[in-house]
C-alpha atoms as one frame of an Amber mdcrd trajectory, in Angstrom:
protein
 -12.014 -37.430-112.250 -15.484 -38.996-110.763 -14.186 -42.477-111.743 -11.053
 -42.399-109.891 -12.748 -41.318-107.115 -14.994 -44.181-106.944 -12.410 -46.482
-107.646 -10.365 -45.043-104.729 -13.378 -45.715-102.590 -13.826 -48.927-103.749
 -10.386 -50.340-103.574 -10.387 -48.550 -99.737 -13.392 -50.717 -99.118 -12.230
 -53.930-100.084  -9.080 -53.677 -98.152 -10.778 -53.010 -94.966 -13.018 -55.864
 -95.445 -10.340 -58.229 -96.879  -8.261 -56.776 -93.152 -11.485 -57.038 -91.104
 -11.880 -61.071 -91.630  -8.367 -62.078 -91.490  -8.208 -60.423 -88.104 -10.953
 -61.519 -86.630 -10.925 -65.107 -87.871 -10.417 -67.577 -84.743 -11.308 -70.845
 -83.878 -14.867 -71.788 -82.858 -15.516 -71.781 -79.396 -16.523 -74.590 -77.264
 -20.003 -74.658 -76.617 -20.332 -75.273 -73.030 -24.151 -77.174 -71.802 -23.075
 -75.615 -67.999 -21.979 -72.436 -67.221 -18.559 -72.221 -64.804 -19.837 -71.649
 -61.579 -17.165 -72.792 -58.908 -18.631 -74.878 -55.864 -17.599 -73.126 -52.564
 -15.314 -74.766 -50.339 -17.614 -75.943 -47.388 -20.348 -77.811 -50.318 -16.621
 -79.617 -51.413 -16.451 -80.485 -47.694 -19.510 -82.122 -47.485 -19.614 -83.760
 -51.254 -16.066 -85.825 -50.116 -18.183 -86.006 -46.671 -21.171 -87.823 -47.566
 -18.942 -89.989 -50.247 -16.560 -91.316 -47.880 -13.919 -91.002 -50.115 -10.897
 -93.491 -49.431  -7.010 -93.981 -50.343  -8.830 -97.184 -52.510 -11.074 -94.555
 -54.607 -10.814 -93.338 -58.193 -13.221 -90.457 -58.242 -14.472 -88.505 -61.057
 -15.617 -85.367 -61.461 -18.072 -84.568 -64.422 -17.800 -81.343 -65.601 -14.937
 -80.233 -63.757 -14.214 -76.881 -63.730 -10.969 -75.804 -62.244 -11.149 -79.046
 -60.407 -11.586 -77.808 -57.204 -13.641 -80.849 -56.002 -11.393 -83.717 -57.141
  -7.817 -82.098 -56.074  -9.356 -81.731 -52.290 -10.731 -85.288 -52.378  -7.542
 -86.677 -53.725  -5.548 -84.178 -51.367  -7.553 -85.416 -48.299  -7.809 -89.130
 -49.169  -4.836 -90.344 -51.182  -7.137 -91.280 -53.749  -6.592 -91.142 -57.614
  -8.889 -88.621 -59.695 -10.159 -87.974 -63.106 -11.670 -84.423 -64.253 -13.214
 -84.384 -67.315 -14.762 -80.944 -68.585 -15.422 -79.579 -72.402 -13.948 -76.342
 -71.815  -9.810 -76.281 -72.362  -9.184 -73.119 -70.296 -10.632 -75.252 -67.428
  -8.700 -77.858 -67.959  -5.768 -75.657 -68.106  -6.598 -74.234 -64.816  -7.066
 -77.306 -63.237  -4.093 -78.728 -64.171  -1.968 -75.843 -62.843  -4.043 -75.876
 -59.926  -3.568 -79.743 -59.191   0.197 -79.079 -59.205  -0.163 -76.238 -56.829
  -1.970 -78.070 -54.772   0.861 -81.407 -54.747  -1.494 -83.622 -56.520  -1.001
 -83.774 -59.693   0.361 -86.947 -59.923  -2.510 -88.817 -58.470  -4.944 -86.492
 -60.831  -5.485 -85.992 -64.481  -7.397 -83.537 -66.396  -9.224 -84.776 -69.671
 -11.237 -82.481 -72.494 -13.452 -84.256 -73.106 -17.601 -84.382 -73.572 -18.533
 -86.204 -70.608 -21.194 -87.868 -71.907 -18.628 -89.576 -73.897 -16.086 -90.042
 -71.383 -15.223 -94.242 -69.991 -16.486 -93.308 -66.259 -16.607 -97.511 -65.937
 -13.302 -96.719 -63.130 -14.940 -94.278 -61.180 -15.932 -95.638 -57.317 -17.380
 -91.549 -56.622 -18.658 -89.242 -59.172 -19.290 -85.868 -58.019 -21.035 -83.460
 -60.383 -22.290 -79.813 -60.518 -24.106 -79.833 -63.769 -27.867 -78.343 -64.172
 -30.814 -80.598 -64.055 -31.515 -81.474 -67.286 -28.076 -82.679 -67.436 -27.964
 -84.813 -64.894 -31.285 -86.349 -66.350 -29.413 -87.285 -69.290 -26.216 -88.280
 -67.726 -28.437 -90.471 -65.264 -29.012 -93.674 -68.157 -25.104 -93.672 -68.478
 -23.990 -93.784 -64.722 -27.113 -96.558 -64.039 -25.102 -98.334 -66.744 -21.768
 -97.868 -66.885 -21.058 -97.648 -62.948 -20.813-100.416 -61.410 -23.680-101.272
 -58.194 -22.411 -99.444 -55.202 -20.682 -96.992 -56.805 -21.395 -93.367 -55.062
 -22.306 -90.371 -56.793 -22.802 -87.054 -55.499 -24.384 -83.782 -57.098 -23.935
 -80.091 -56.046 -27.621 -78.269 -56.105 -29.327 -80.716 -58.322 -31.401 -83.767
 -58.285 -32.207 -86.476 -60.828 -35.658 -86.379 -61.380 -37.164 -89.205 -60.278
 -34.177 -91.304 -58.905 -34.673 -90.408 -54.880 -31.338 -89.771 -53.428 -30.181
 -91.678 -50.281 -29.318 -88.362 -48.487 -29.649 -84.918 -48.847 -28.161 -82.601
 -46.591 -28.309 -78.375 -46.734 -24.934 -76.578 -46.573 -26.413 -73.288 -45.947
 -28.460 -72.340 -49.301 -26.682 -75.347 -50.973 -28.208 -78.683 -51.465 -25.835
 -81.934 -51.755 -27.481 -85.423 -52.991 -26.059 -88.373 -52.440 -26.669 -91.790
 -54.173 -25.281 -95.545 -55.055 -25.901 -96.929 -58.183 -27.988-100.107 -57.749
 -27.701-103.573 -58.440 -28.576-104.264 -62.130 -32.635-104.197 -63.287 -32.912
-102.524 -59.810 -33.787 -98.940 -59.221 -34.435 -96.146 -61.932 -33.853 -96.228
 -65.706
């Protein structure tokens, strides 16, 4: 009798474990280096103003989140834009936002690690990352972007690479740089 009870308990336990394992199997979550925090609209406006976006520009937003910066820049100027983000949820949201804004034909969003993105076509780069990510990204920007490419960052600098301009927008800071000629500027 006891043996039958234990076999029943053991069978139930095995069934519960098997059910729990199959019910909770999900693809691994994307590892994000930077949390998604939306840039306030007034900061977006200042970033676009500082880089003087024109219809001839190609704007890259690295860590583009919901796409608001590149969408606003493209909408205001008629330029083309590319947003790069590793989070598939943000890419989907950004594409929806571009469609709502009527600029889906001028903006594309790429699900990719920003360190692997081809940024060479950019004439403008926008960032809202973290200081350590900016510093890790700096060598890529300096080696792949053409001299004169404008870079603007919300709240975070790039170490000893001194910005050409710094603007306060409430309690937010916007930093502006231009990529120097080869051999000039920081490493």
